[in-house]
Amino acid sequence: MKSPIVKTAGRALTPFVLLYGAYVTLFGVLSPGGGFPGGVIMASGVILILVSHDSEKIKSLVENIEWFDTFGAFAFLLVGLGGLFLSGAYFANLWPRSPVMLILLDIVVSLKVFAGTVALFVYFFKQEVEPSSTE
Amino acid sequence: MKASGLQKNILTMALLLIIAVLLINGLRLEHEDKRESSLHEYYLETYEDAGSVNLVETILLNYRAYDTFGEVMVLYIAVAGILILGEEEKEGEKR
Amino acid sequence: MNVSILVVLVGLYGLTNNDNAIKLLMSLSVMGSGVILLFVTVGYIPGGEAPLMTSHISTVDPLPHSVMITFIVINLATTALGLALIFQLYRRYGTIKVSEYFGGDEKL
């Protein structure tokens, strides 16, 4: 059973951590940041509420998180293919001199890193440390 | 093959010392004289085509987006491999 | 730059003188930190600031930074996959000592 201090702190901090991750992702073209750090920050928010609460409802939310991982990876491929078909080169800049392409790729990468990190954490969180057979 | 622990430690230290000397000498040669690379100047001239002021982000997602695609795929394959290991172990428990 | 070589060597020493599989993975991570420090140091230009082109300042070389983001992610993937494999080994053999995987007689 978790202490109420841990529960309250996790519940109060998680929205702000998620918001900061979204900010780092979306403003990656104007300030330090980008898809990878933003995705990891958002994943740390979800991990915070996973370790501070034992509720089954939250665990069921991240049950199929690896599908988002797959979606992010192939959306990145689709953006590249869009550049190939519309402009003639793989990952071509479809909107010259405007950061739309970078923001799009940032969002896709942050979704992918977020889902991948949470999936890794959920896998390690479920492990039992006792060996099944000692030989 | 019957080396004691101390002997082995001394041998390792000597090897690490040799590697350190080689690394320091090898890295100094190209490091001292040439600080500015021509690629850096090229990035400074053309970064406005991408529309972003963050040069690291521009290189990562515009100049070298194909590299980033490979990186994303590396992370995806690692996650998939770990989840496949988990699946295998669940099936093993059923049998 | 010499500090980064020192960090790489600390990682290498840990890689050669450990029997614990998790400590081996940690040594790999330490070596990766040394390599990151080395690359960022090589990209430094005297008087340079962070590569944000909001004003006309002289910046450091941005290429090693973007390469190092790739390296950090690959380091994460390697460490996670290695830890999962160590979990499997611990399940099968009940130990995380590398020398005991090969019969247990030969000390590293």
CSV table of C-alpha atoms in Angstrom, one decimal:
chain,number,residue,atom,x,y,z
A,1,MET,CA,0.0,0.0,0.0
A,2,LYS,CA,1.4,3.4,-1.0
A,3,SER,CA,1.5,6.3,1.4
A,4,PRO,CA,-0.9,9.2,0.8
A,5,ILE,CA,2.0,11.6,0.4
A,6,VAL,CA,3.3,9.6,-2.6
A,7,LYS,CA,-0.2,9.3,-4.1
A,8,THR,CA,-1.0,13.0,-3.8
A,9,ALA,CA,2.4,14.1,-5.1
A,10,GLY,CA,2.1,11.7,-8.1
A,11,ARG,CA,-1.4,12.8,-8.9
A,12,ALA,CA,-0.6,16.5,-8.6
A,13,LEU,CA,2.7,16.4,-10.6
A,14,THR,CA,1.7,14.2,-13.5
A,15,PRO,CA,-0.4,16.7,-15.5
A,16,PHE,CA,2.4,19.3,-15.3
A,17,VAL,CA,5.0,16.8,-16.4
A,18,LEU,CA,2.9,15.8,-19.4
A,19,LEU,CA,2.2,19.5,-20.2
A,20,TYR,CA,5.9,20.3,-20.1
A,21,GLY,CA,6.7,17.3,-22.3
A,22,ALA,CA,4.1,18.6,-24.9
A,23,TYR,CA,5.7,22.0,-24.7
A,24,VAL,CA,9.2,20.7,-25.3
A,25,THR,CA,7.9,18.7,-28.2
A,26,LEU,CA,5.9,21.5,-29.9
A,27,PHE,CA,8.3,24.3,-29.4
A,28,GLY,CA,11.3,22.2,-30.4
A,29,VAL,CA,11.7,24.4,-33.5
A,30,LEU,CA,12.1,27.6,-31.5
A,31,SER,CA,13.9,26.6,-28.3
A,32,PRO,CA,16.1,23.7,-27.1
A,33,GLY,CA,14.1,20.5,-27.1
A,34,GLY,CA,12.4,18.3,-29.7
A,35,GLY,CA,10.7,15.0,-30.2
A,36,PHE,CA,13.1,12.8,-28.3
A,37,PRO,CA,13.4,14.8,-25.0
A,38,GLY,CA,9.7,15.7,-25.1
A,39,GLY,CA,8.7,12.0,-25.6
A,40,VAL,CA,10.9,10.9,-22.7
A,41,ILE,CA,9.5,13.7,-20.4
A,42,MET,CA,5.9,12.7,-21.2
A,43,ALA,CA,6.8,9.0,-20.6
A,44,SER,CA,8.3,10.0,-17.2
A,45,GLY,CA,5.0,11.6,-16.3
A,46,VAL,CA,3.1,8.4,-17.1
A,47,ILE,CA,5.7,6.3,-15.2
A,48,LEU,CA,5.3,8.6,-12.2
A,49,ILE,CA,1.6,7.9,-11.9
A,50,LEU,CA,2.1,4.2,-12.6
A,51,VAL,CA,4.5,3.7,-9.7
A,52,SER,CA,2.6,6.0,-7.3
A,53,HIS,CA,-0.8,4.3,-7.8
A,54,ASP,CA,-1.7,0.7,-7.8
A,55,SER,CA,-5.1,1.1,-9.5
A,56,GLU,CA,-6.0,-1.3,-12.2
A,57,LYS,CA,-7.7,1.4,-14.2
A,58,ILE,CA,-4.4,3.2,-14.9
A,59,LYS,CA,-2.7,-0.1,-15.7
A,60,SER,CA,-5.4,-1.0,-18.2
A,61,LEU,CA,-4.7,2.3,-20.0
A,62,VAL,CA,-1.2,1.4,-20.8
A,63,GLU,CA,-2.0,-2.2,-21.6
A,64,ASN,CA,-1.7,-1.9,-25.3
A,65,ILE,CA,0.8,1.0,-25.5
A,66,GLU,CA,3.1,-0.9,-27.9
A,67,TRP,CA,0.5,-0.3,-30.6
A,68,PHE,CA,1.2,3.4,-30.4
A,69,ASP,CA,4.8,2.5,-30.7
A,70,THR,CA,4.1,0.7,-34.0
A,71,PHE,CA,1.9,3.6,-35.1
A,72,GLY,CA,4.6,6.1,-34.5
A,73,ALA,CA,7.3,4.2,-36.3
A,74,PHE,CA,5.2,3.7,-39.4
A,75,ALA,CA,3.8,7.3,-39.3
A,76,PHE,CA,7.4,8.4,-39.5
A,77,LEU,CA,7.8,6.2,-42.6
A,78,LEU,CA,4.6,7.6,-44.1
A,79,VAL,CA,5.8,11.2,-43.7
A,80,GLY,CA,9.0,10.2,-45.5
A,81,LEU,CA,7.0,8.5,-48.2
A,82,GLY,CA,4.8,11.6,-48.6
A,83,GLY,CA,7.9,13.6,-49.3
A,84,LEU,CA,8.9,10.9,-51.8
A,85,PHE,CA,5.7,10.9,-53.8
A,86,LEU,CA,4.8,14.6,-53.6
A,87,SER,CA,8.2,16.2,-54.0
A,88,GLY,CA,10.5,13.6,-55.4
A,89,ALA,CA,12.9,12.8,-52.6
A,90,TYR,CA,12.6,10.7,-49.5
A,91,PHE,CA,11.9,13.1,-46.5
A,92,ALA,CA,11.8,16.1,-48.8
A,93,ASN,CA,10.7,19.3,-47.2
A,94,LEU,CA,7.1,19.8,-48.4
A,95,TRP,CA,6.7,23.3,-47.0
A,96,PRO,CA,9.9,25.2,-47.8
A,97,ARG,CA,11.0,27.8,-45.4
A,98,SER,CA,8.3,26.9,-42.9
A,99,PRO,CA,8.7,24.6,-39.9
A,100,VAL,CA,5.5,22.5,-40.6
A,101,MET,CA,7.5,19.5,-41.6
A,102,LEU,CA,9.7,19.6,-38.6
A,103,ILE,CA,6.7,20.0,-36.2
A,104,LEU,CA,5.0,17.1,-37.8
A,105,LEU,CA,8.1,14.8,-37.5
A,106,ASP,CA,8.6,16.1,-33.9
A,107,ILE,CA,5.1,15.0,-32.9
A,108,VAL,CA,5.5,11.6,-34.6
A,109,VAL,CA,8.9,11.0,-33.0
A,110,SER,CA,7.6,12.1,-29.5
A,111,LEU,CA,4.7,9.8,-29.8
A,112,LYS,CA,7.0,6.9,-30.7
A,113,VAL,CA,9.5,7.6,-28.0
A,114,PHE,CA,6.8,8.1,-25.4
A,115,ALA,CA,5.1,4.8,-26.3
A,116,GLY,CA,8.4,2.9,-26.5
A,117,THR,CA,9.7,4.1,-23.2
A,118,VAL,CA,6.4,3.4,-21.4
A,119,ALA,CA,6.2,-0.1,-23.0
A,120,LEU,CA,9.8,-0.9,-21.8
A,121,PHE,CA,8.9,0.3,-18.3
A,122,VAL,CA,5.7,-1.7,-18.2
A,123,TYR,CA,7.7,-4.8,-19.2
A,124,PHE,CA,10.3,-4.3,-16.5
A,125,PHE,CA,7.6,-3.3,-14.0
A,126,LYS,CA,5.8,-6.7,-14.4
A,127,GLN,CA,8.9,-8.8,-13.9
A,128,GLU,CA,9.3,-11.1,-11.0
A,129,VAL,CA,12.7,-11.3,-9.5
A,130,GLU,CA,12.5,-14.8,-8.2
A,131,PRO,CA,14.0,-17.5,-10.4
A,132,SER,CA,11.5,-20.1,-11.5
A,133,SER,CA,14.0,-23.0,-11.4
A,134,THR,CA,17.3,-23.0,-9.5
A,135,GLU,CA,19.9,-25.0,-11.1
B,1,MET,CA,46.4,-19.5,-17.1
B,2,LYS,CA,47.0,-19.6,-13.3
B,3,ALA,CA,47.4,-15.8,-12.9
B,4,SER,CA,46.6,-14.4,-9.5
B,5,GLY,CA,44.2,-11.5,-9.1
B,6,LEU,CA,47.0,-8.9,-8.5
B,7,GLN,CA,48.9,-10.0,-11.6
B,8,LYS,CA,45.8,-9.8,-13.7
B,9,ASN,CA,45.0,-6.3,-12.3
B,10,ILE,CA,48.5,-5.1,-13.2
B,11,LEU,CA,48.2,-6.5,-16.7
B,12,THR,CA,44.8,-4.8,-17.2
B,13,MET,CA,46.1,-1.5,-15.9
B,14,ALA,CA,49.1,-1.7,-18.3
B,15,LEU,CA,46.8,-2.4,-21.2
B,16,LEU,CA,44.5,0.5,-20.3
B,17,LEU,CA,47.5,2.8,-20.1
B,18,ILE,CA,48.6,1.8,-23.6
B,19,ILE,CA,45.1,2.4,-24.9
B,20,ALA,CA,45.0,5.8,-23.2
B,21,VAL,CA,48.3,6.9,-24.7
B,22,LEU,CA,47.2,5.7,-28.1
B,23,LEU,CA,43.8,7.5,-27.8
B,24,ILE,CA,45.2,10.8,-26.6
B,25,ASN,CA,47.9,10.8,-29.3
B,26,GLY,CA,45.5,9.8,-32.1
B,27,LEU,CA,42.8,12.3,-31.2
B,28,ARG,CA,45.0,15.3,-30.8
B,29,LEU,CA,46.2,15.3,-34.4
B,30,GLU,CA,43.0,16.3,-36.0
B,31,HIS,CA,41.7,18.2,-33.0
B,32,GLU,CA,44.2,21.0,-32.5
B,33,ASP,CA,44.5,22.7,-35.9
B,34,LYS,CA,41.1,22.6,-37.4
B,35,ARG,CA,38.2,23.8,-35.3
B,36,GLU,CA,35.7,25.0,-37.9
B,37,SER,CA,34.3,22.4,-40.3
B,38,SER,CA,33.0,23.3,-43.7
B,39,LEU,CA,29.8,21.4,-43.0
B,40,HIS,CA,29.2,23.9,-40.1
B,41,GLU,CA,29.4,26.8,-42.5
B,42,TYR,CA,27.1,25.1,-44.9
B,43,TYR,CA,24.5,24.6,-42.1
B,44,LEU,CA,24.8,28.2,-41.1
B,45,GLU,CA,24.2,29.3,-44.7
B,46,THR,CA,21.2,27.1,-45.5
B,47,TYR,CA,19.4,26.5,-42.2
B,48,GLU,CA,16.7,29.0,-43.1
B,49,ASP,CA,15.3,26.7,-45.7
B,50,ALA,CA,14.0,24.4,-43.0
B,51,GLY,CA,12.2,27.3,-41.2
B,52,SER,CA,13.6,26.5,-37.7
B,53,VAL,CA,16.0,28.3,-35.5
B,54,ASN,CA,17.1,25.2,-33.6
B,55,LEU,CA,20.0,23.9,-35.6
B,56,VAL,CA,20.2,20.5,-33.8
B,57,GLU,CA,16.6,19.9,-34.6
B,58,THR,CA,17.0,21.0,-38.2
B,59,ILE,CA,19.9,18.6,-38.7
B,60,LEU,CA,18.1,15.8,-37.0
B,61,LEU,CA,14.8,16.0,-38.8
B,62,ASN,CA,15.7,17.7,-42.1
B,63,TYR,CA,19.3,17.1,-43.2
B,64,ARG,CA,19.6,13.7,-41.7
B,65,ALA,CA,16.0,12.5,-41.4
B,66,TYR,CA,17.0,9.2,-42.9
B,67,ASP,CA,19.3,8.6,-40.0
B,68,THR,CA,16.6,9.5,-37.6
B,69,PHE,CA,14.3,7.0,-39.3
B,70,GLY,CA,16.9,4.3,-38.7
B,71,GLU,CA,17.2,5.4,-35.1
B,72,VAL,CA,13.4,5.2,-34.6
B,73,MET,CA,13.5,1.7,-36.2
B,74,VAL,CA,16.3,0.7,-33.8
B,75,LEU,CA,14.2,1.7,-30.8
B,76,TYR,CA,11.1,0.0,-32.3
B,77,ILE,CA,13.0,-3.2,-32.9
B,78,ALA,CA,14.4,-3.2,-29.3
B,79,VAL,CA,10.9,-2.7,-27.9
B,80,ALA,CA,9.6,-5.5,-30.1
B,81,GLY,CA,12.4,-7.8,-29.1
B,82,ILE,CA,11.8,-7.3,-25.4
B,83,LEU,CA,8.1,-7.8,-25.8
B,84,ILE,CA,8.8,-11.0,-27.8
B,85,LEU,CA,10.9,-12.3,-24.9
B,86,GLY,CA,8.0,-11.6,-22.6
B,87,GLU,CA,5.6,-13.4,-24.8
B,88,GLU,CA,7.8,-16.5,-25.0
B,89,GLU,CA,8.1,-16.7,-21.3
B,90,LYS,CA,4.3,-16.6,-20.9
B,91,GLU,CA,3.9,-19.4,-23.4
B,92,GLY,CA,6.5,-21.4,-21.5
B,93,GLU,CA,4.6,-21.1,-18.3
B,94,LYS,CA,1.4,-22.4,-19.9
B,95,ARG,CA,3.1,-25.7,-21.0
C,1,MET,CA,38.9,15.7,-23.8
C,2,ASN,CA,41.3,13.9,-21.6
C,3,VAL,CA,38.5,13.5,-19.1
C,4,SER,CA,36.3,11.8,-21.7
C,5,ILE,CA,39.1,9.3,-22.5
C,6,LEU,CA,39.4,8.7,-18.7
C,7,VAL,CA,35.7,8.0,-18.5
C,8,VAL,CA,35.9,5.5,-21.5
C,9,LEU,CA,38.8,3.8,-19.7
C,10,VAL,CA,36.9,3.5,-16.5
C,11,GLY,CA,34.1,1.8,-18.4
C,12,LEU,CA,36.6,-0.5,-20.1
C,13,TYR,CA,38.2,-1.4,-16.8
C,14,GLY,CA,34.7,-2.3,-15.5
C,15,LEU,CA,34.0,-4.3,-18.6
C,16,THR,CA,37.1,-6.4,-18.1
C,17,ASN,CA,37.1,-6.9,-14.4
C,18,ASN,CA,33.5,-7.7,-13.5
C,19,ASP,CA,31.7,-10.9,-13.1
C,20,ASN,CA,28.3,-9.5,-12.6
C,21,ALA,CA,26.2,-9.2,-15.8
C,22,ILE,CA,24.4,-6.1,-14.7
C,23,LYS,CA,27.7,-4.4,-13.8
C,24,LEU,CA,28.9,-5.2,-17.3
C,25,LEU,CA,25.9,-3.4,-18.8
C,26,MET,CA,26.5,-0.4,-16.5
C,27,SER,CA,30.1,-0.3,-17.7
C,28,LEU,CA,28.9,-0.2,-21.2
C,29,SER,CA,26.7,2.8,-20.3
C,30,VAL,CA,29.7,4.5,-18.7
C,31,MET,CA,31.7,4.0,-21.8
C,32,GLY,CA,28.9,5.5,-23.8
C,33,SER,CA,28.9,8.6,-21.5
C,34,GLY,CA,32.6,9.0,-22.2
C,35,VAL,CA,32.0,8.8,-26.0
C,36,ILE,CA,29.2,11.4,-25.7
C,37,LEU,CA,31.5,13.7,-23.7
C,38,LEU,CA,34.3,13.2,-26.3
C,39,PHE,CA,32.0,14.1,-29.3
C,40,VAL,CA,30.6,17.2,-27.7
C,41,THR,CA,34.1,18.3,-26.8
C,42,VAL,CA,35.3,17.9,-30.4
C,43,GLY,CA,32.4,20.0,-31.6
C,44,TYR,CA,33.2,22.9,-29.3
C,45,ILE,CA,34.4,26.2,-30.9
C,46,PRO,CA,36.0,28.8,-28.6
C,47,GLY,CA,33.4,31.5,-27.8
C,48,GLY,CA,30.6,29.5,-29.2
C,49,GLU,CA,27.1,29.4,-27.7
C,50,ALA,CA,24.2,26.9,-28.0
C,51,PRO,CA,23.2,26.4,-31.7
C,52,LEU,CA,20.0,28.5,-31.6
C,53,MET,CA,20.0,31.1,-34.4
C,54,THR,CA,17.8,33.6,-32.6
C,55,SER,CA,20.5,36.3,-32.9
C,56,HIS,CA,23.7,36.4,-34.9
C,57,ILE,CA,26.2,34.8,-32.5
C,58,SER,CA,28.9,32.3,-33.2
C,59,THR,CA,27.6,28.9,-32.3
C,60,VAL,CA,29.3,25.6,-31.6
C,61,ASP,CA,29.2,22.9,-34.2
C,62,PRO,CA,25.7,21.4,-34.1
C,63,LEU,CA,26.5,18.2,-35.9
C,64,PRO,CA,28.0,16.3,-32.9
C,65,HIS,CA,25.0,17.2,-30.8
C,66,SER,CA,22.5,15.7,-33.3
C,67,VAL,CA,24.7,12.6,-33.7
C,68,MET,CA,24.8,12.2,-30.0
C,69,ILE,CA,21.0,12.3,-29.7
C,70,THR,CA,21.0,9.2,-32.0
C,71,PHE,CA,23.7,7.6,-29.8
C,72,ILE,CA,21.8,8.2,-26.6
C,73,VAL,CA,18.7,6.6,-28.0
C,74,ILE,CA,20.7,3.6,-29.2
C,75,ASN,CA,22.4,3.3,-25.8
C,76,LEU,CA,19.0,3.2,-24.2
C,77,ALA,CA,17.8,0.5,-26.6
C,78,THR,CA,21.0,-1.6,-26.0
C,79,THR,CA,20.7,-1.3,-22.2
C,80,ALA,CA,17.0,-2.2,-22.2
C,81,LEU,CA,17.5,-5.2,-24.4
C,82,GLY,CA,20.5,-6.4,-22.4
C,83,LEU,CA,18.6,-6.1,-19.2
C,84,ALA,CA,15.7,-8.2,-20.6
C,85,LEU,CA,18.2,-10.8,-21.7
C,86,ILE,CA,19.7,-10.8,-18.2
C,87,PHE,CA,16.3,-11.4,-16.8
C,88,GLN,CA,15.9,-14.4,-19.0
C,89,LEU,CA,19.3,-15.7,-18.0
C,90,TYR,CA,18.4,-15.3,-14.4
C,91,ARG,CA,15.2,-17.2,-14.9
C,92,ARG,CA,17.0,-20.1,-16.6
C,93,TYR,CA,20.1,-20.4,-14.5
C,94,GLY,CA,19.3,-18.6,-11.2
C,95,THR,CA,22.4,-16.4,-11.2
C,96,ILE,CA,23.7,-13.3,-12.9
C,97,LYS,CA,27.4,-14.2,-12.6
C,98,VAL,CA,28.9,-14.6,-16.1
C,99,SER,CA,31.5,-17.2,-15.0
C,100,GLU,CA,28.8,-19.6,-13.7
C,101,TYR,CA,27.1,-19.7,-17.1
C,102,PHE,CA,30.1,-21.6,-18.4
C,103,GLY,CA,30.3,-24.4,-15.8
C,104,GLY,CA,31.3,-22.3,-12.8
C,105,ASP,CA,34.9,-23.6,-12.4
C,106,GLU,CA,36.7,-20.9,-14.4
C,107,LYS,CA,36.9,-17.6,-12.5
C,108,LEU,CA,37.1,-14.5,-14.6
